[in-house]
Tab-separated table of C-alpha atoms in Angstrom:
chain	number	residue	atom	x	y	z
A	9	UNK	CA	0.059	-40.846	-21.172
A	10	UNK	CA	-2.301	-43.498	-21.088
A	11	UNK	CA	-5.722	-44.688	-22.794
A	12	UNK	CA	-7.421	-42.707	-20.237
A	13	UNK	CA	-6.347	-39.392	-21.436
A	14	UNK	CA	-2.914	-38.434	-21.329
A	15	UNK	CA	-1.853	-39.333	-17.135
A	16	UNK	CA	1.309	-41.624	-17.311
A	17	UNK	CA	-0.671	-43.282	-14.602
A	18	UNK	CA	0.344	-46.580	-15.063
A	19	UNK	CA	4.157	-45.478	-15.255
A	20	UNK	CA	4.464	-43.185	-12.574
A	21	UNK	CA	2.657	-46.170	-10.225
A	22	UNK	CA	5.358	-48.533	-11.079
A	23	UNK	CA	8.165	-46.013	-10.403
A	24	UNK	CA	7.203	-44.316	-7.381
A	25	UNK	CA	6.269	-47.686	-6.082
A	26	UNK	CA	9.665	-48.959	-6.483
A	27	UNK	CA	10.779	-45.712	-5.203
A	28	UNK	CA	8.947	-45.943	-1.829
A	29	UNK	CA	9.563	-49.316	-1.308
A	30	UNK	CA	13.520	-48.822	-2.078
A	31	UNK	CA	13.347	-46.049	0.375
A	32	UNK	CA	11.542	-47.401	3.100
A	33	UNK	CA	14.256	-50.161	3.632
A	34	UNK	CA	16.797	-47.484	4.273
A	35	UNK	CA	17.124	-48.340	8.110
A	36	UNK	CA	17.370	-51.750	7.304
A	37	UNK	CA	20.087	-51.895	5.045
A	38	UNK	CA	21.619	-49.288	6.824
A	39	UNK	CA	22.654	-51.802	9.338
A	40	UNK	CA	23.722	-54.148	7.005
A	41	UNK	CA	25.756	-51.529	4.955
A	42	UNK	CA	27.521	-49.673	8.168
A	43	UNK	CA	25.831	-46.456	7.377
A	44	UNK	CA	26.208	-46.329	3.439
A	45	UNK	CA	22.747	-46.100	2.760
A	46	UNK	CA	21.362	-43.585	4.526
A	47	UNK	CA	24.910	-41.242	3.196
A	48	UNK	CA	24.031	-42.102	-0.177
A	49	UNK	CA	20.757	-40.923	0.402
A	50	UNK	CA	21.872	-37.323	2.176
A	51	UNK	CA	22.501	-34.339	-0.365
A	52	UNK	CA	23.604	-30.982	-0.170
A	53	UNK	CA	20.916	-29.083	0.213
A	54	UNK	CA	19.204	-26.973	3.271
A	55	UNK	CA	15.211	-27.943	3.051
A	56	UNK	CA	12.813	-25.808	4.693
A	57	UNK	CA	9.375	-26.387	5.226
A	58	UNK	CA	6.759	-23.691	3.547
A	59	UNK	CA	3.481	-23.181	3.078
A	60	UNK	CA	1.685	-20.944	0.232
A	61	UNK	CA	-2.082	-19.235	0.583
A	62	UNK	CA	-3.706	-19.408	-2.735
A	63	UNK	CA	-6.938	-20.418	-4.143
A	64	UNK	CA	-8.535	-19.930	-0.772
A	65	UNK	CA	-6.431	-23.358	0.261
A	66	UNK	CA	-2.727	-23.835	1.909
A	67	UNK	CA	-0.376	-25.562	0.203
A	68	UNK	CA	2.377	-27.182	1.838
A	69	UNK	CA	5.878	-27.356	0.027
A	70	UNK	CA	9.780	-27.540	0.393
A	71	UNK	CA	12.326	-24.908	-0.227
A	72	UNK	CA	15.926	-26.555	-0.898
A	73	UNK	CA	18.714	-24.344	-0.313
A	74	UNK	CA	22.207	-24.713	-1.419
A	75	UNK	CA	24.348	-25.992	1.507
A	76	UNK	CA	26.136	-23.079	2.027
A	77	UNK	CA	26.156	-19.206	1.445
A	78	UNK	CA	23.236	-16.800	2.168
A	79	UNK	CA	21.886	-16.408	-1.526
A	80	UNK	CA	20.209	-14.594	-2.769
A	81	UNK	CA	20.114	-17.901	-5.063
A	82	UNK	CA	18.922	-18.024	-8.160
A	83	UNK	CA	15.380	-19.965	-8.011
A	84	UNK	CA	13.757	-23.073	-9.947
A	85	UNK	CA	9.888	-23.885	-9.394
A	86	UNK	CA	8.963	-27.354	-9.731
A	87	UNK	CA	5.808	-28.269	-11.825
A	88	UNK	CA	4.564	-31.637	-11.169
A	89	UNK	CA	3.205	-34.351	-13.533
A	90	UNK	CA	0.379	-36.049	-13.416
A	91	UNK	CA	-0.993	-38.251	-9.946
A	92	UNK	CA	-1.174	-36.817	-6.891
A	93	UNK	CA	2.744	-35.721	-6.130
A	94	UNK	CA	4.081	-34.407	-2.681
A	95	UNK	CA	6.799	-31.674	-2.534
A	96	UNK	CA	9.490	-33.750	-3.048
A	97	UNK	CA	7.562	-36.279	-5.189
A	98	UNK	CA	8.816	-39.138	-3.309
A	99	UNK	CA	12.490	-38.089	-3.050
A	100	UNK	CA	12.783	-38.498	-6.244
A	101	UNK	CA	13.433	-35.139	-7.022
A	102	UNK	CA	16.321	-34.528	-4.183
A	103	UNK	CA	19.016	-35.402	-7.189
A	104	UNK	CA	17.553	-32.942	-9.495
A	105	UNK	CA	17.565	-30.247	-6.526
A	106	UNK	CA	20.851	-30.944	-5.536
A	107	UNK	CA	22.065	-30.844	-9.180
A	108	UNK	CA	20.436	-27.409	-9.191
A	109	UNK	CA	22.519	-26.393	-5.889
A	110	UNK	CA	25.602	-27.175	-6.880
A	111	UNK	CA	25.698	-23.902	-9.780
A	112	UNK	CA	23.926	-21.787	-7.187
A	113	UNK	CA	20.110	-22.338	-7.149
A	114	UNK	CA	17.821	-23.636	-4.902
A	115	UNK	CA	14.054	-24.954	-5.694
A	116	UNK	CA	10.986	-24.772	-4.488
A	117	UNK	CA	8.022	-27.318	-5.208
A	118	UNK	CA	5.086	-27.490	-3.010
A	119	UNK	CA	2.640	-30.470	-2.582
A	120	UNK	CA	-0.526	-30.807	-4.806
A	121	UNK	CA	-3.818	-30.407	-3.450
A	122	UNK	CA	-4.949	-32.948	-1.482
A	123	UNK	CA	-1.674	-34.249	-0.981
A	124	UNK	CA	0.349	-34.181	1.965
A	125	UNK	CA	-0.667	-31.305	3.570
A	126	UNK	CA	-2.120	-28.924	0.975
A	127	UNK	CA	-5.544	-28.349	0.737
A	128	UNK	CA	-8.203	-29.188	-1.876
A	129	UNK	CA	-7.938	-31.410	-4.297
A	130	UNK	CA	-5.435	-31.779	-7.890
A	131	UNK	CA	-8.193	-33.278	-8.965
A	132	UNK	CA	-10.426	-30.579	-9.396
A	133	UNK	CA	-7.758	-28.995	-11.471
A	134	UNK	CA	-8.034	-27.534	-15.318
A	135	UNK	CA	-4.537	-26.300	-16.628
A	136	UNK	CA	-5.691	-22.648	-16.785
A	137	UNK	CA	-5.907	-23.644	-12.378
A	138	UNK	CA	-2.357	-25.443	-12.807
A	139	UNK	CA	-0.780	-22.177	-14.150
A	140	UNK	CA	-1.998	-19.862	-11.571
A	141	UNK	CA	-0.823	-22.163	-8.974
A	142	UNK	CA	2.879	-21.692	-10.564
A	143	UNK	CA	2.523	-18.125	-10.421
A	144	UNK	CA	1.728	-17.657	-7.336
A	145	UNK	CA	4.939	-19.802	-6.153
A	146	UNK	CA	6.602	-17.372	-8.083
A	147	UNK	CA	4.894	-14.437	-7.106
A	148	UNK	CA	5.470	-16.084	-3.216
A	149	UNK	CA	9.327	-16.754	-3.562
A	150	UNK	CA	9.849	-13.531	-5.522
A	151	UNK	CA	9.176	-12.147	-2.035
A	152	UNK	CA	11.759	-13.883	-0.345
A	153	UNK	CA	15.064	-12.470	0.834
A	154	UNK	CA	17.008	-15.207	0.246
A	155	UNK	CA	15.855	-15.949	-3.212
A	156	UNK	CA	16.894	-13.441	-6.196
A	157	UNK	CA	13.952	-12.221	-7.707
A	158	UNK	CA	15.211	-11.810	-11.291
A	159	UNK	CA	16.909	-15.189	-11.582
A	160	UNK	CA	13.657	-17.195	-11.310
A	161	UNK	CA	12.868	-20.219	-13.895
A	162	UNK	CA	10.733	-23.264	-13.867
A	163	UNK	CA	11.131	-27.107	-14.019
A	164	UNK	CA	8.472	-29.885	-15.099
A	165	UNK	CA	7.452	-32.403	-16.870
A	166	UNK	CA	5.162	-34.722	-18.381
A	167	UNK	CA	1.863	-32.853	-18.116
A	168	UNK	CA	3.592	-29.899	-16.933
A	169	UNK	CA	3.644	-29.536	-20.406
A	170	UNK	CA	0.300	-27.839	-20.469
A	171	UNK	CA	1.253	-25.739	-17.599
A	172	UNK	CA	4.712	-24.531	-18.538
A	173	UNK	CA	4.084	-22.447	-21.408
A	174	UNK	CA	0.999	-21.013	-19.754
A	175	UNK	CA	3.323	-19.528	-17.228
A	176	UNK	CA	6.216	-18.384	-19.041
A	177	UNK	CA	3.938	-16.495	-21.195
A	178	UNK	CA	2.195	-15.017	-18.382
A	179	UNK	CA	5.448	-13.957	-17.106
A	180	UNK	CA	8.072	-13.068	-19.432
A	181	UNK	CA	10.901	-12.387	-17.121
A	182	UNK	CA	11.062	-15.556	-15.885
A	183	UNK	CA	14.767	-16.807	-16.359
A	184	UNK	CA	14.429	-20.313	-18.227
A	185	UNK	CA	11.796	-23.092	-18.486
A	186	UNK	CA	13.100	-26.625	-18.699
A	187	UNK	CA	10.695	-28.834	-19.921
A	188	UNK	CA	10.968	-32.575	-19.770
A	189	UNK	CA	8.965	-34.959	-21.453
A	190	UNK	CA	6.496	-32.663	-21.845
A	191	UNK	CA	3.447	-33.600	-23.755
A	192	UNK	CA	2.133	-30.986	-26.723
A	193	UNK	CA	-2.066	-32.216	-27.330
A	194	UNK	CA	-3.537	-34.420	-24.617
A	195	UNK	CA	-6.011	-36.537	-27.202
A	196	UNK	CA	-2.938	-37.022	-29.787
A	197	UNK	CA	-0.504	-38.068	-26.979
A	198	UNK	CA	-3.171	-40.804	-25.283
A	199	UNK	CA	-3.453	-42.443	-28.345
A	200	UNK	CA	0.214	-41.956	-29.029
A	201	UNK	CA	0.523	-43.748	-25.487
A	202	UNK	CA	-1.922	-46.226	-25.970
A	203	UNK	CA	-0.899	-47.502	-29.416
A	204	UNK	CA	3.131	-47.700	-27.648
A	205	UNK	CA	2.331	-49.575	-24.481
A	206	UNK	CA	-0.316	-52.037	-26.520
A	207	UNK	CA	2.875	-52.663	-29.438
A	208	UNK	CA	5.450	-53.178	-26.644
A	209	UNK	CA	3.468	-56.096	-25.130
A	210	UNK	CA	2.910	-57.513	-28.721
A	211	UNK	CA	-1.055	-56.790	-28.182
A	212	UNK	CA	-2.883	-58.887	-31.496
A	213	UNK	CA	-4.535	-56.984	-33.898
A	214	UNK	CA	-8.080	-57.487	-31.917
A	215	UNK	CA	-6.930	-55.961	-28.692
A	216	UNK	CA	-5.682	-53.052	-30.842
A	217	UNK	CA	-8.604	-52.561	-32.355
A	218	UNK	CA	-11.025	-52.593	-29.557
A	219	UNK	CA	-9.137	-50.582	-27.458
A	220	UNK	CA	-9.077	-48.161	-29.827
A	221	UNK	CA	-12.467	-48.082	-30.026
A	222	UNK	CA	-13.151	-47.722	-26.493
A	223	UNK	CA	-10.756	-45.228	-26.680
A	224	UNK	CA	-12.933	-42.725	-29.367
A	225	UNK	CA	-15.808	-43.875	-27.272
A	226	UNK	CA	-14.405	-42.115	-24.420
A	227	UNK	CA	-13.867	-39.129	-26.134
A	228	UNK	CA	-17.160	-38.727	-27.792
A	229	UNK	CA	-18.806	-39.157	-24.364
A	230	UNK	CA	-16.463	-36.266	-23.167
A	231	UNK	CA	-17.173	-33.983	-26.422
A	232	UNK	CA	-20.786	-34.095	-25.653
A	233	UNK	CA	-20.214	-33.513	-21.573
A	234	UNK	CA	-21.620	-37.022	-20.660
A	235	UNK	CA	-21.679	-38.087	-17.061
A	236	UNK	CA	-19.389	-40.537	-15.414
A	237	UNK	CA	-22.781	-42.787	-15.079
A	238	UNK	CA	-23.184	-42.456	-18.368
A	239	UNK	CA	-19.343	-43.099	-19.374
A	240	UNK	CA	-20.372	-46.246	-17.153
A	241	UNK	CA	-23.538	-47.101	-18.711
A	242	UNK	CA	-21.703	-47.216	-21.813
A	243	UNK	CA	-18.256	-48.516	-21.302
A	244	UNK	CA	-18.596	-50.523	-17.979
A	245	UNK	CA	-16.336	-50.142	-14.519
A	246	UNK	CA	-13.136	-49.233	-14.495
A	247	UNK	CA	-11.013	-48.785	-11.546
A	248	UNK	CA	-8.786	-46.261	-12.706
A	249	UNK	CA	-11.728	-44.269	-14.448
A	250	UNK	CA	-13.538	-42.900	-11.067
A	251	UNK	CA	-15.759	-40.260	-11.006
A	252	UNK	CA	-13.185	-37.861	-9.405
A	253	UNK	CA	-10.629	-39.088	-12.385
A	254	UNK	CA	-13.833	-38.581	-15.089
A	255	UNK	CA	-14.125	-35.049	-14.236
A	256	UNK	CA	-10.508	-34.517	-14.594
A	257	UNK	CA	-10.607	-35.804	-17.543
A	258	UNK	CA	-13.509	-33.600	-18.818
A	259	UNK	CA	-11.240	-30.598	-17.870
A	260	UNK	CA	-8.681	-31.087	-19.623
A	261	UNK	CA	-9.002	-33.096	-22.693
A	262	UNK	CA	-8.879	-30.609	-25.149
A	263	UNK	CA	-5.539	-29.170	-23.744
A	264	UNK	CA	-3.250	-28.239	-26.380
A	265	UNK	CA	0.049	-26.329	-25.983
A	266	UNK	CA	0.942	-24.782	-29.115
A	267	UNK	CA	-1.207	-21.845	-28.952
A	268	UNK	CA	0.420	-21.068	-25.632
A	269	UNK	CA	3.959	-21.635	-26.876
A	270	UNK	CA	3.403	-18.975	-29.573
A	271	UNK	CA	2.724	-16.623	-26.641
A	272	UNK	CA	6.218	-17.150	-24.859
A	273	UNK	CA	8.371	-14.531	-25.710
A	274	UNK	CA	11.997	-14.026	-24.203
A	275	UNK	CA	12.587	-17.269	-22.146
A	276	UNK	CA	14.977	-19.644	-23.166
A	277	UNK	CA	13.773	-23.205	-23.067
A	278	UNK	CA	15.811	-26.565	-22.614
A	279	UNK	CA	13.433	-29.204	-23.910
A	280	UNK	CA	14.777	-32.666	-22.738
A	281	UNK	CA	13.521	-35.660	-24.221
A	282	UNK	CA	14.056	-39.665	-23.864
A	283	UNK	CA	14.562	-42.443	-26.423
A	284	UNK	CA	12.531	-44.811	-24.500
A	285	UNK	CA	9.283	-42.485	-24.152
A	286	UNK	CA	6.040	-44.549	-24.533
A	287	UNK	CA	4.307	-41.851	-23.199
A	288	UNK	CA	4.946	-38.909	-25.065
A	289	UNK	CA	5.801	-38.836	-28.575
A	290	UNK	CA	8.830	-36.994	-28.424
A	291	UNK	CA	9.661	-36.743	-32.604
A	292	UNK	CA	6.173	-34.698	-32.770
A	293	UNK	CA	6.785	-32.418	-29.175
A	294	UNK	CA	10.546	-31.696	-31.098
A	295	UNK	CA	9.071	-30.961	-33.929
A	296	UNK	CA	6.145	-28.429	-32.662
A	297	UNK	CA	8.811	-26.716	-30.254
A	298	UNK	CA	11.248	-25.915	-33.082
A	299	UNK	CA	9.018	-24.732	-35.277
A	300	UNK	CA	6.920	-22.409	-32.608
A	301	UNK	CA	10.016	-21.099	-30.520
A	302	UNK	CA	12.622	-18.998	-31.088
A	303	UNK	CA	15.717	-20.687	-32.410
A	304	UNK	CA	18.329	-18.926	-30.668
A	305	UNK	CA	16.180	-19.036	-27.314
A	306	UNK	CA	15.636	-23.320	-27.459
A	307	UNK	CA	18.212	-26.040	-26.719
A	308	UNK	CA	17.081	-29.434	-27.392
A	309	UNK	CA	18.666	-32.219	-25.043
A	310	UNK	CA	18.602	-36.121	-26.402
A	311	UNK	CA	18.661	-39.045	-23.903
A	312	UNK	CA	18.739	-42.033	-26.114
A	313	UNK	CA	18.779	-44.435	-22.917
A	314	UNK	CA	16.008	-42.639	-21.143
A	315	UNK	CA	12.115	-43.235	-19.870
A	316	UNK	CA	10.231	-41.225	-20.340
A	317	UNK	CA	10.646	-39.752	-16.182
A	318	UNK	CA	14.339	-39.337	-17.403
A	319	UNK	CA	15.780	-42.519	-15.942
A	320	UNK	CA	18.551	-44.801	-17.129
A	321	UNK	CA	16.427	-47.291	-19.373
A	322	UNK	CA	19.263	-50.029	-18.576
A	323	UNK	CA	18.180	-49.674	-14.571
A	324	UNK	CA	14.438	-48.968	-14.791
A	325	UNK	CA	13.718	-51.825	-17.043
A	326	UNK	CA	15.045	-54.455	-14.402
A	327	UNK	CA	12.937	-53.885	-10.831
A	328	UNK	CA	15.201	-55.473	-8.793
A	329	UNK	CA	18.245	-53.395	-9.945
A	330	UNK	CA	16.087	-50.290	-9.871
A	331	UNK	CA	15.577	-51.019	-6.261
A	332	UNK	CA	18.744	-51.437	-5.760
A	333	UNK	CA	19.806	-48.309	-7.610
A	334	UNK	CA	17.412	-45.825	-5.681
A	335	UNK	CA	18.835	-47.174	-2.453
A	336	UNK	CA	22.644	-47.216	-2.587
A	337	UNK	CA	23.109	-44.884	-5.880
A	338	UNK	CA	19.678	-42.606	-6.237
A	339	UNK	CA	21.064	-40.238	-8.475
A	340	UNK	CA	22.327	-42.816	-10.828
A	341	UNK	CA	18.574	-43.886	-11.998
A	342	UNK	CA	18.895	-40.958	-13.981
A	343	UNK	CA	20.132	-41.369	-17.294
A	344	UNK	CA	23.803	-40.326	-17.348
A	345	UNK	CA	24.267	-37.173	-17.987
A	346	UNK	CA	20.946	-35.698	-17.569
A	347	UNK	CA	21.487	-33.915	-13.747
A	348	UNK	CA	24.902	-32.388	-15.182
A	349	UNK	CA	23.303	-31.285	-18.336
A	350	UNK	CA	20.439	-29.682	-17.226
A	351	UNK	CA	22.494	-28.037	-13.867
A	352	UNK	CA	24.786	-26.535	-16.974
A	353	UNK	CA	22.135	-25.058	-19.123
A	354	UNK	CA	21.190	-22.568	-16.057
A	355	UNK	CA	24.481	-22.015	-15.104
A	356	UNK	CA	25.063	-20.802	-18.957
A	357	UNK	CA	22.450	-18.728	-19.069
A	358	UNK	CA	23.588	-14.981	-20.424
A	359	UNK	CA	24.583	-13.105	-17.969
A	360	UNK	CA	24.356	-16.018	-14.992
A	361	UNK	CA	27.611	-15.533	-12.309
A	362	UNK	CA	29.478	-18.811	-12.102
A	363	UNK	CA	28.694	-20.919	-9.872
């Protein structure tokens, strides 16, 4: 989340920037390595290509397969975060597919709009649109042979966490939701953010306080549905704050998940959360989760050494060792643990064959 409203913006620019640029010296150090490179970055996993009509738009998106066997597999959906994410959101979700294959389910996650090759544009997106989007990936895959339409669940995080609970109580048969990082009340959670990022740079008292005033100044201009001239009139140029970002903004400020995860009924929930979260506060998400959801239906998962995009804290803090990490070892960024744990709570599910 960030002082403009709850994004991660700032975050998810500095990992999937490292993440490209790790990634697009593949062929390079491929020669160097013999080959070790490129195998480290090949996983077991059959990817189609697939598009979705909804919306009046074409999304384009990924279906990864286990390696072997003709399903029907079990099925997880993918619900981005915030920014404008492709289908496989860099790569960087590969490792959480293939964790996913390896106890019999494959995943599907399709491009935003706007990105890649989907129409439209995320932009233009409330979370009410978000939702509908998931369902119809459900709705879509539910009608594929090779996918087994009673073992469907979801997977997102970050801002997902508006859009998660939204679907699973539109659709209580859905298998599981596992919800990382996900935020609860976009204002409380961008000042949460703001306050986090300003103390870990040891920001003086005078930064604090002004940019906490900007902050309310924001929101008062989007209370009263005030322009993005007028947010500029009265708060200057910003570069991240464009008009296209304003209106997103003006969509979704007031979103607030508890009322939707008092609608959920049925569908167990694995909320995963990280130690080293400056984005969401994840004491107050734990705390609104356990006291909305059923007991015997959540599992709470702790990841002391985690970021909040659920990567080893001791890699992601140093960039050239993240580099290095995403190129020769890209399912080690994750904290340890984390692909394992989250593989196991679907493979545990009642009634779930083993894997």
């Amino acid at each position: 989340m960030s002082d403009r409203h709850g994004d991660g913006q700032r975050a998810r620019r500095r990992r999937g920037g490292v993440l490209l640029r790790a990634l697009a010296g593949l062929l390079a150090a491929a020669a160097v390595l013999g080959g070790v490179a490129v195998w480290q970055n090949s996983y077991a996993l059959r990817e189609e290509t697939v598009s979705l009509q909804h919306a009046g738009r074409t999304l384009d998106g990924v279906l990864a397969l286990p390696e072997e066997g003709e399903g029907p597999f079990g099925l997880v959906v993918f619900v981005h975060g915030d920014g404008p994410v492709d289908a496989t959101h860099e790569t960087f979700y590969r490792p959480i597919w293939e964790s996913f294959a390896r106890v019999g389910y494959a995943s599907l996650s399709f491009s935003k709009p706007g990105v890649g090759g989907s129409g439209g544009d995320w932009l233009e997106q409330s979370m009410a649109d978000r939702a509908e989007e998931t369902l119809a990936a459900v709705a879509w895959a539910r009608g594929r042979p090779e996918i087994d339409r009673d073992r469907i669940g979801l997977w997102g995080a970050s801002q997902a966490g508006w859009v998660l609970p939204k679907v699973a109580a539109a659709d209580p048969s859905l298998r599981f939701a596992v919800a990382v990082s996900p935020a609860v009340n976009w204002q409380r959670q961008g000042r949460y953010n703001l306050l986090a990022e300003l103390r870990e740079r040891n920001a003086p008292k005078e930064e604090i306080s002004a940019a906490l005033h900007r902050r309310e100044t924001t929101l008062e201009l989007l209370r009263r549905g005030a322009s993005h001239e007028e947010y500029r009139a009265e708060l200057g140029d910003s570069a991240d704050m464009t008009a296209a970002r304003w209106g997103f903004a003006a969509r979704n400020f007031t979103a607030d998940a508890t009322n939707d995860l008092r609608a959920v009924q049925g569908v167990p929930v694995l909320l995963v959360l990280a130690g080293h979260d400056v984005h969401v506060d994840a004491a107050e998400t734990e705390a609104v989760y356990r006291s909305i959801l059923d007991p015997s239906l959540l599992q709470v998962a702790h990841y002391p050494g985690a970021t909040h995009a659920l990567l080893d804290e001791a890699v992601a803090s140093w960039e050239p060792r993240l580099t290095a990490t995403a190129l020769l070892a890209p399912r080690r960024i994750f904290a340890p643990d984390f692909l394992a744990d989250q593989a196991r709570f679907v493979a545990q599910l009642p009634g779930e064959r083993a894997a």
